[in-house]
Amino acid sequence: MKLYYADHFVLPLPAGHRFPMEKYSRLRARLLECGLFGADDFHVPAAASDAEILRAHDAGYLQRVIDGTLEAAEVRRIGFPWSAAMVERSRRSAGATLAACRSALAREGGRACAANLAGGTHHAHRDFGSGFCVFNDAAIAALAMQAEGRAGRIAIIDCDVHQGDGSATILASAPEVFTCSLHGARNFPFRKQASDLDIELPDDTGDDAYLTALDEALDIVFSRARPELVIYLAGADPYAGDRLGRLALSIEGLAARDERVLGTCRAAGVPVAVAMAGGYAQPIDDTVTIHFNTVTTAVRIMAPATLPCPVSP
């Protein structure tokens, strides 16, 4: 199972910024230490090209990002100060999901999986960024897989606590990409968009209610979309201890979520590319544990000839 990372392309943030950038390097370090992976399982992705980005994004927006000519309001909406490093990191993060999709689709059989150890930037719209998202990696990757003839029918299963509004709008005109978002009804973005399937959950939804809703959503996705590839956004932010979450899942409940999604893909023989998406817990190690469990669950369920790896407490 190939893991793609870009945490060494550091996005410089001011002191006190609430985005937990260090979670990515901590996740990679923990995966290296756990014994399931060797150094050659970790790969630095190529940066997403202009041509790949432009399938999902407006040319004017891309040029303003590259040139650093975004208006002040656009920068505030993204939530990151502009820098050349921001542009490079955003390209690399999108490139990681592209690489994960290609890797998963290159494998034969129903246990093919690869992961972006970041990504899930689903609030980026065609002509603007938002909510810590510059380029929409899932949309870029889905449209690339179609353009390259690697997959026709694709499902994005978005389990970040925030609705995948950018994915919904970018892919509304791509009928063979099915967008499913399972998210908090009263959370950001406050103006929701129409995914192919939206499951809205009330504040304080816990493990049992969440998993019931997820099972229903998975039944719909696989019966309606019949995907040849799944892009799974495994957000850590439905966690009860997440500062921006408003739901109440336990770490064990989130691991069960991952097992449900990945197990359904395995049973259907569908390759999976996993992206980490959001996570804002304090302490940050809780977020890292949730992401770690997602990746090791993917290995246990999807990758052949690996040992079971227990859920971290």
Coordinates of C-alpha atoms in Angstrom, one line a residue, residues 9-24 61 64-65 68-91 93 118-124 128-137 188 243-244 277-280:
F9 CA 6.5 21.3 1.9
V10 CA 5.8 23.5 4.9
L11 CA 3.0 26.1 4.6
P12 CA 4.2 29.0 6.8
L13 CA 1.6 30.1 9.2
P14 CA 1.6 32.9 11.8
A15 CA 1.9 32.0 15.5
G16 CA -1.4 30.9 17.0
H17 CA -3.0 30.0 13.7
R18 CA -5.7 27.3 14.4
F19 CA -4.9 25.0 11.5
P20 CA -2.9 22.0 12.9
M21 CA -0.3 21.8 10.2
E22 CA 2.0 19.6 12.3
K23 CA -0.5 16.7 12.4
Y24 CA 0.8 15.6 9.0
Y61 CA -8.5 31.7 -10.1
R64 CA -4.3 34.5 -9.1
V65 CA -3.1 31.7 -6.8
G68 CA -0.1 35.9 -5.5
T69 CA -2.7 38.4 -6.8
L70 CA -5.7 37.0 -4.9
E71 CA -7.8 39.8 -3.4
A72 CA -7.7 40.3 0.4
A73 CA -11.2 38.9 0.7
E74 CA -10.2 35.7 -1.3
V75 CA -7.2 35.2 1.0
R76 CA -9.4 35.6 4.1
R77 CA -11.9 33.1 2.7
I78 CA -9.1 30.5 2.2
G79 CA -7.8 31.1 5.7
F80 CA -4.1 30.9 4.9
P81 CA -1.8 33.8 4.1
W82 CA -0.5 33.6 0.5
S83 CA 3.0 32.4 -0.1
A84 CA 4.9 30.6 -2.8
A85 CA 5.1 27.7 -0.3
M86 CA 1.3 27.7 0.0
V87 CA 1.0 27.3 -3.8
E88 CA 3.6 24.4 -3.9
R89 CA 2.1 22.6 -0.9
S90 CA -1.4 22.9 -2.4
R91 CA -0.2 21.5 -5.7
S93 CA -1.4 17.7 -1.8
A118 CA -3.1 14.9 3.8
G119 CA -5.7 16.1 1.3
G120 CA -9.5 16.2 1.5
T121 CA -9.6 19.9 0.6
H122 CA -13.3 19.7 -0.3
H123 CA -14.2 23.4 0.3
A124 CA -12.3 24.7 -2.7
F128 CA -12.4 30.4 -5.2
G129 CA -10.8 28.7 -2.2
S130 CA -12.4 28.4 1.2
G131 CA -12.0 26.8 4.6
F132 CA -8.3 26.1 4.5
C133 CA -8.7 24.6 1.0
V134 CA -7.0 26.1 -2.1
F135 CA -7.4 23.3 -4.7
N136 CA -10.0 20.5 -4.5
D137 CA -7.9 17.4 -4.6
F188 CA -19.6 25.0 8.2
R243 CA -12.8 21.9 18.3
L244 CA -14.7 22.4 15.1
A277 CA -9.4 15.6 5.4
G278 CA -10.1 17.6 8.6
G279 CA -9.1 17.2 12.2
Y280 CA -8.8 19.9 14.9

